[in-house]
């Protein structure tokens, strides 16, 4: 640590930044999972595949349809959300009342299909997505260089997470949603259209994955297996945070990103495993997760 | 009586099979059938969906491969080492996983398996991306040369039968009855005074041990232990085999494994080679939506309908 005030500070903050960016993606994906799980009690194993779909949709939009990044940011989550709603209506709803493990297996199958199709169409090597002109370049801070696009990811995804949290915890719509998770039948008796609420929730949760995909496209390679790799980390995050909590998903996602970044700086060999180690520790101390309610 | 006859016929078929079909293919089927049976013990009879079972297959394969390559021990000792290590990993992982139920259990096992995946990827002992290659088959008890595929086949068949009978005995024991009771109604099992978590842990360890046995054997057959064995995709594949064959049935996982392996072998050389994952996904979706009892389960339904 002799060089703490020297060049290594750059390295440390660089890793912290990468950690924060990864954390933003974790938070968006974990949030989507938490919302879907909260109302539908479905573990959506295809969340990673839909994140991949979002990135590919942005890529196809830019290269074939002339849809630029900013439009993709709006259109792709809507399209992925709509695709998700279709999946929910056709495939998931028929087994909604069965053991929840079946929905896990079903969405796993869907993920395999999507990933397999994209591997076949685009190969597994990955494509690159041109960064939008407005966000190129960066700012030189006293302790590090901050690329604009990366700053944008953090600010934007935090805003989306905070907005979602506010909507669910503080508004009337959110109150319906939370009530629906407690007792769907009672809500129905009060005249709330629960099936519609379920569909919209699923669409929204899946749309978040699509949004994360668009955000990821310019800085990661767009490849068919980008979703499956991140998904399992997100599952671990969900276990750490505790499934019941929306805020828990967001905070744990960010925190794990940062912990991963710090590990990459101090002990790089463990950076891929540290989140799973945290998970083991949390399970030993608090099996329901940090923010979860005891089942 | 009917079952006894059927079992004898199947045993006879297994004994002559290598003269008709390619022995390496049959050995692959047997290894995966044992793996699926071990997995089914947990899912089908204790109601626990482990989504990280590949870790035990991989542990068995890697440990056996490592001791065979490094210390040149005989195959039975190599397998023993792999199995013991899988049992130990199963004990540790089981203790962590049985704290949670249902979907949480699935996610915890998945994440724990991923932890192991990175360990296998990064320790210098396992050959990283390349895995362990050129594992010798060696001489069984120092006497019987296993390099011959036919000899190896009968050795693998013996291991499979041993594993299968162990599972059969476990299911039909008082312990197995308690497991079923837990699957059907856990709160009631608790109120009857059973220490449910201990039973679950026991089932988990038995399943992990036998999955390790399958992995160790597989490492000898293919003389290879690789990251494919521990990848989460493998964990999904064994779920598919069990689901397709019929979970909670004795023969379901065997049939499921045979079907999936045949499908893969058949497709790999055909024009649909690129679509293997897509097709597996489709089979998954169809199984969950349309016939959740699997091949054997549906067959039993038909037989029951005709006889009753």
Short mmCIF file of C-alpha atoms in Angstrom, two decimals, chain A:
data_model
loop_
_atom_site.label_atom_id
_atom_site.label_comp_id
_atom_site.label_asym_id
_atom_site.label_seq_id
_atom_site.Cartn_x
_atom_site.Cartn_y
_atom_site.Cartn_z
CA UNK A 1 0.00 0.00 0.00
CA UNK A 2 3.06 2.27 -0.25
CA UNK A 3 1.71 3.77 -3.40
CA UNK A 4 -1.65 4.62 -1.93
CA UNK A 5 -1.36 8.35 -2.66
CA UNK A 6 0.30 7.76 -5.96
CA UNK A 7 -0.88 6.15 -9.20
CA UNK A 8 -2.68 3.27 -7.48
CA UNK A 9 -5.42 5.59 -6.35
CA UNK A 10 -6.36 5.67 -10.00
CA UNK A 11 -6.49 1.91 -10.05
CA UNK A 12 -8.62 1.74 -6.94
CA UNK A 13 -11.13 4.32 -8.11
CA UNK A 14 -11.15 2.73 -11.54
CA UNK A 15 -12.17 -0.60 -10.03
CA UNK A 16 -14.70 1.11 -7.80
CA UNK A 17 -16.23 2.72 -10.86
CA UNK A 18 -16.43 -0.59 -12.70
CA UNK A 19 -17.92 -2.11 -9.57
CA UNK A 20 -20.52 0.62 -9.37
CA UNK A 21 -21.44 0.10 -13.04
CA UNK A 22 -21.74 -3.65 -12.61
CA UNK A 23 -23.70 -2.92 -9.47
CA UNK A 24 -26.11 -0.78 -11.47
CA UNK A 25 -26.77 -3.68 -13.83
CA UNK A 26 -27.14 -6.09 -10.92
CA UNK A 27 -29.57 -3.69 -9.27
CA UNK A 28 -31.72 -3.31 -12.40
CA UNK A 29 -31.85 -7.06 -13.00
CA UNK A 30 -32.39 -7.98 -9.35
CA UNK A 31 -35.11 -5.35 -9.13
CA UNK A 32 -36.91 -6.88 -12.10
CA UNK A 33 -36.65 -10.34 -10.54
CA UNK A 34 -37.86 -9.05 -7.19
CA UNK A 35 -40.91 -7.33 -8.71
CA UNK A 36 -41.89 -10.40 -10.70
CA UNK A 37 -41.29 -12.70 -7.77
CA UNK A 38 -43.18 -10.41 -5.42
CA UNK A 39 -46.47 -10.51 -7.29
CA UNK A 40 -46.29 -13.71 -9.30
CA UNK A 41 -44.05 -15.90 -7.13
CA UNK A 42 -42.18 -16.76 -10.31
CA UNK A 43 -38.43 -17.04 -10.43
CA UNK A 44 -37.89 -15.72 -13.89
CA UNK A 45 -34.92 -17.69 -15.15
CA UNK A 46 -35.30 -16.04 -18.55
CA UNK A 47 -34.47 -12.61 -17.09
CA UNK A 48 -30.88 -12.97 -18.27
CA UNK A 49 -31.98 -14.02 -21.75
CA UNK A 50 -34.28 -10.99 -21.92
CA UNK A 51 -31.39 -8.73 -20.90
CA UNK A 52 -29.45 -10.27 -23.80
CA UNK A 53 -32.49 -9.74 -26.02
CA UNK A 54 -32.51 -6.05 -25.03
CA UNK A 55 -28.88 -5.63 -26.03
CA UNK A 56 -29.44 -7.40 -29.34
CA UNK A 57 -32.60 -5.40 -30.02
CA UNK A 58 -30.59 -2.20 -29.54
CA UNK A 59 -27.87 -3.53 -31.84
CA UNK A 60 -30.31 -4.59 -34.55
CA UNK A 61 -32.13 -1.27 -34.20
CA UNK A 62 -28.96 0.72 -34.72
CA UNK A 63 -27.49 -1.36 -37.53
CA UNK A 64 -30.57 -2.33 -39.53
CA UNK A 65 -33.42 -0.02 -38.65
CA UNK A 66 -31.64 3.28 -38.01
CA UNK A 67 -32.97 3.55 -34.48
CA UNK A 68 -30.43 5.48 -32.46
CA UNK A 69 -29.42 4.87 -28.86
CA UNK A 70 -31.85 7.36 -27.34
CA UNK A 71 -34.84 5.90 -29.12
CA UNK A 72 -33.64 2.41 -28.25
CA UNK A 73 -33.61 3.43 -24.61
CA UNK A 74 -37.35 3.99 -24.85
CA UNK A 75 -38.42 1.50 -27.50
CA UNK A 76 -36.41 -1.58 -26.52
CA UNK A 77 -37.73 -1.87 -22.94
CA UNK A 78 -41.25 -1.51 -24.34
CA UNK A 79 -40.61 -4.17 -26.96
CA UNK A 80 -38.95 -6.56 -24.53
CA UNK A 81 -41.72 -5.89 -22.03
CA UNK A 82 -44.32 -6.66 -24.69
CA UNK A 83 -42.48 -9.86 -25.61
CA UNK A 84 -42.41 -10.77 -21.92
CA UNK A 85 -46.15 -10.17 -21.62
CA UNK A 86 -46.67 -12.47 -24.57
CA UNK A 87 -44.59 -15.17 -22.85
CA UNK A 88 -46.53 -14.68 -19.64
CA UNK A 89 -49.91 -14.93 -21.36
CA UNK A 90 -49.11 -17.94 -23.53
CA UNK A 91 -46.71 -20.06 -21.51
CA UNK A 92 -46.49 -19.01 -17.89
CA UNK A 93 -50.09 -18.29 -17.01
CA UNK A 94 -51.32 -21.88 -17.65
CA UNK A 95 -49.05 -23.12 -14.86
CA UNK A 96 -49.40 -20.12 -12.56
CA UNK A 97 -51.21 -22.16 -9.92
CA UNK A 98 -48.83 -25.12 -9.99
CA UNK A 99 -45.76 -25.61 -7.83
CA UNK A 100 -43.53 -22.57 -8.37
CA UNK A 101 -40.65 -24.82 -9.29
CA UNK A 102 -42.35 -25.50 -12.61
CA UNK A 103 -42.25 -21.84 -13.54
CA UNK A 104 -38.53 -21.86 -12.78
CA UNK A 105 -38.05 -24.84 -15.11
CA UNK A 106 -40.30 -23.35 -17.79
CA UNK A 107 -38.45 -20.04 -17.86
CA UNK A 108 -35.18 -21.97 -17.91
CA UNK A 109 -36.41 -23.69 -21.06
CA UNK A 110 -37.35 -20.33 -22.58
CA UNK A 111 -33.87 -19.00 -21.76
CA UNK A 112 -32.29 -22.00 -23.52
CA UNK A 113 -34.40 -21.41 -26.63
CA UNK A 114 -33.61 -17.69 -26.81
CA UNK A 115 -29.93 -18.18 -26.17
CA UNK A 116 -29.72 -21.02 -28.67
CA UNK A 117 -31.47 -19.04 -31.40
CA UNK A 118 -29.23 -16.01 -30.98
CA UNK A 119 -26.12 -18.18 -30.95
CA UNK A 120 -27.27 -19.68 -34.20
CA UNK A 121 -28.08 -16.34 -35.80
CA UNK A 122 -25.18 -14.23 -34.59
CA UNK A 123 -22.49 -16.71 -33.52
CA UNK A 124 -21.04 -16.71 -30.04
CA UNK A 125 -18.17 -14.28 -30.60
CA UNK A 126 -20.12 -11.12 -29.86
CA UNK A 127 -20.76 -7.80 -31.58
CA UNK A 128 -19.92 -4.25 -30.63
CA UNK A 129 -22.34 -1.37 -30.37
CA UNK A 130 -21.34 2.15 -31.32
CA UNK A 131 -21.52 4.51 -28.37
CA UNK A 132 -23.84 7.52 -28.84
CA UNK A 133 -21.95 10.65 -29.92
CA UNK A 134 -23.30 12.77 -27.06
CA UNK A 135 -21.83 10.50 -24.38
CA UNK A 136 -18.34 10.03 -25.78
CA UNK A 137 -15.39 11.51 -23.97
CA UNK A 138 -15.04 11.99 -20.26
CA UNK A 139 -14.16 14.19 -17.34
CA UNK A 140 -10.80 14.35 -15.60
CA UNK A 141 -11.34 14.35 -11.86
CA UNK A 142 -8.50 14.89 -9.35
CA UNK A 143 -8.33 11.19 -8.51
CA UNK A 144 -9.56 9.50 -11.67
CA UNK A 145 -10.75 9.77 -15.23
CA UNK A 146 -14.53 9.41 -15.53
CA UNK A 147 -15.87 8.44 -18.96
CA UNK A 148 -19.18 10.18 -19.60
CA UNK A 149 -21.00 7.06 -20.69
CA UNK A 150 -20.15 5.27 -17.46
CA UNK A 151 -21.31 8.18 -15.38
CA UNK A 152 -24.52 8.18 -17.41
CA UNK A 153 -25.16 4.49 -16.69
CA UNK A 154 -24.82 5.00 -12.97
CA UNK A 155 -26.98 8.13 -12.81
CA UNK A 156 -29.65 6.79 -15.13
CA UNK A 157 -30.02 3.34 -13.60
CA UNK A 158 -30.03 4.77 -10.09
CA UNK A 159 -32.81 7.12 -11.15
CA UNK A 160 -34.80 4.22 -12.62
CA UNK A 161 -34.31 2.14 -9.49
CA UNK A 162 -35.27 5.00 -7.21
CA UNK A 163 -38.32 5.79 -9.33
CA UNK A 164 -39.44 2.17 -9.25
CA UNK A 165 -38.91 1.96 -5.52
CA UNK A 166 -40.95 5.14 -5.03
CA UNK A 167 -43.73 3.86 -7.24
CA UNK A 168 -44.04 0.57 -5.39
CA UNK A 169 -43.57 1.78 -1.85
CA UNK A 170 -45.22 5.21 -1.91
CA UNK A 171 -47.97 5.39 -4.52
CA UNK A 172 -51.49 4.02 -4.70
CA UNK A 173 -50.65 1.77 -7.63
CA UNK A 174 -47.80 0.36 -5.59
CA UNK A 175 -50.16 -0.18 -2.68
CA UNK A 176 -52.46 -2.23 -4.93
CA UNK A 177 -49.49 -4.20 -6.07
CA UNK A 178 -48.32 -4.97 -2.58
CA UNK A 179 -51.86 -5.80 -1.51
CA UNK A 180 -52.14 -8.10 -4.51
CA UNK A 181 -49.12 -10.04 -3.33
CA UNK A 182 -50.66 -10.45 0.11
CA UNK A 183 -54.13 -11.52 -0.96
CA UNK A 184 -55.04 -11.54 -4.62
CA UNK A 185 -58.58 -12.79 -4.04
CA UNK A 186 -59.45 -10.00 -1.65
CA UNK A 187 -58.11 -7.43 -4.09
CA UNK A 188 -60.28 -8.93 -6.78
CA UNK A 189 -63.28 -8.57 -4.50
CA UNK A 190 -62.49 -4.89 -4.11
CA UNK A 191 -62.79 -4.52 -7.87
CA UNK A 192 -59.13 -4.43 -8.78
CA UNK A 193 -58.29 -6.20 -12.02
CA UNK A 194 -55.61 -8.50 -10.62
CA UNK A 195 -54.82 -10.43 -13.83
CA UNK A 196 -54.17 -7.11 -15.58
CA UNK A 197 -52.00 -6.01 -12.67
CA UNK A 198 -50.05 -9.26 -12.92
CA UNK A 199 -49.50 -8.87 -16.65
CA UNK A 200 -48.37 -5.26 -16.32
CA UNK A 201 -46.05 -6.12 -13.46
CA UNK A 202 -44.48 -8.92 -15.43
CA UNK A 203 -44.08 -6.64 -18.43
CA UNK A 204 -42.49 -3.96 -16.28
CA UNK A 205 -40.08 -6.35 -14.57
CA UNK A 206 -39.03 -7.83 -17.90
CA UNK A 207 -38.80 -4.35 -19.44
CA UNK A 208 -36.22 -3.49 -16.78
CA UNK A 209 -34.08 -6.36 -18.07
CA UNK A 210 -34.45 -5.00 -21.61
CA UNK A 211 -33.42 -1.56 -20.40
CA UNK A 212 -30.35 -2.98 -18.72
CA UNK A 213 -29.53 -4.66 -22.03
CA UNK A 214 -29.62 -1.35 -23.92
CA UNK A 215 -27.45 0.31 -21.29
CA UNK A 216 -24.96 -2.54 -21.46
CA UNK A 217 -24.70 -2.68 -25.26
CA UNK A 218 -22.17 0.17 -25.74
CA UNK A 219 -19.72 -0.99 -23.04
CA UNK A 220 -19.90 -4.78 -23.19
CA UNK A 221 -19.82 -7.01 -26.23
CA UNK A 222 -23.31 -7.94 -27.32
CA UNK A 223 -23.23 -11.74 -27.23
CA UNK A 224 -25.76 -14.56 -26.77
CA UNK A 225 -24.35 -15.72 -23.44
CA UNK A 226 -24.07 -12.30 -21.81
CA UNK A 227 -27.32 -12.97 -19.98
CA UNK A 228 -26.60 -16.42 -18.62
CA UNK A 229 -23.35 -15.31 -17.03
CA UNK A 230 -24.81 -12.37 -15.18
CA UNK A 231 -28.03 -14.13 -14.22
CA UNK A 232 -26.51 -16.47 -11.69
CA UNK A 233 -24.72 -13.60 -9.97
CA UNK A 234 -28.05 -11.81 -9.82
CA UNK A 235 -29.63 -14.90 -8.26
CA UNK A 236 -26.96 -14.88 -5.58
CA UNK A 237 -27.68 -11.19 -5.01
CA UNK A 238 -31.36 -11.93 -4.65
CA UNK A 239 -30.56 -14.60 -2.06
CA UNK A 240 -28.32 -12.16 -0.18
CA UNK A 241 -30.85 -9.34 -0.25
CA UNK A 242 -33.86 -11.47 0.58
CA UNK A 243 -36.61 -11.90 -1.97
CA UNK A 244 -39.33 -9.99 -0.19
CA UNK A 245 -37.73 -6.61 -0.47
CA UNK A 246 -37.62 -4.23 -3.45
CA UNK A 247 -35.20 -1.88 -1.71
CA UNK A 248 -33.11 -4.87 -0.68
CA UNK A 249 -32.66 -5.91 -4.31
CA UNK A 250 -31.45 -2.44 -5.30
CA UNK A 251 -29.12 -1.88 -2.35
CA UNK A 252 -27.64 -5.38 -2.44
CA UNK A 253 -27.11 -5.13 -6.20
CA UNK A 254 -25.11 -1.94 -5.85
CA UNK A 255 -23.25 -3.11 -2.78
CA UNK A 256 -22.21 -6.38 -4.41
CA UNK A 257 -20.98 -4.55 -7.47
CA UNK A 258 -18.78 -2.39 -5.27
CA UNK A 259 -17.53 -5.34 -3.22
CA UNK A 260 -16.67 -7.12 -6.46
CA UNK A 261 -14.78 -4.04 -7.67
CA UNK A 262 -12.81 -3.73 -4.43
CA UNK A 263 -11.93 -7.43 -4.55
CA UNK A 264 -10.71 -7.02 -8.10
CA UNK A 265 -8.31 -4.38 -6.83
CA UNK A 266 -7.02 -6.07 -3.70
CA UNK A 267 -7.24 -9.76 -4.62
CA UNK A 268 -8.21 -10.24 -8.28
CA UNK A 269 -8.30 -14.05 -8.16
CA UNK A 270 -11.35 -13.97 -5.89
CA UNK A 271 -13.32 -11.33 -7.76
CA UNK A 272 -15.59 -13.83 -9.51
CA UNK A 273 -16.29 -15.77 -6.35
CA UNK A 274 -16.61 -13.05 -3.73
CA UNK A 275 -20.35 -12.54 -4.20
CA UNK A 276 -20.98 -16.25 -3.70
CA UNK A 277 -18.81 -16.19 -0.59
CA UNK A 278 -20.84 -13.29 0.76
CA UNK A 279 -23.93 -15.33 0.02
CA UNK A 280 -22.62 -18.26 2.06
CA UNK A 281 -21.82 -15.94 4.98
CA UNK A 282 -25.24 -14.32 4.86
CA UNK A 283 -26.93 -17.73 4.72
CA UNK A 284 -25.03 -18.84 7.80
CA UNK A 285 -26.01 -15.76 9.78
CA UNK A 286 -29.38 -14.78 8.37
CA UNK A 287 -30.93 -17.46 6.13
CA UNK A 288 -33.79 -15.17 5.03
CA UNK A 289 -31.37 -12.66 3.53
CA UNK A 290 -30.31 -9.22 4.71
CA UNK A 291 -33.60 -7.47 4.01
CA UNK A 292 -35.88 -10.50 3.84
CA UNK A 293 -38.63 -11.47 6.20
CA UNK A 294 -38.30 -14.78 8.00
CA UNK A 295 -40.44 -17.30 6.13
#
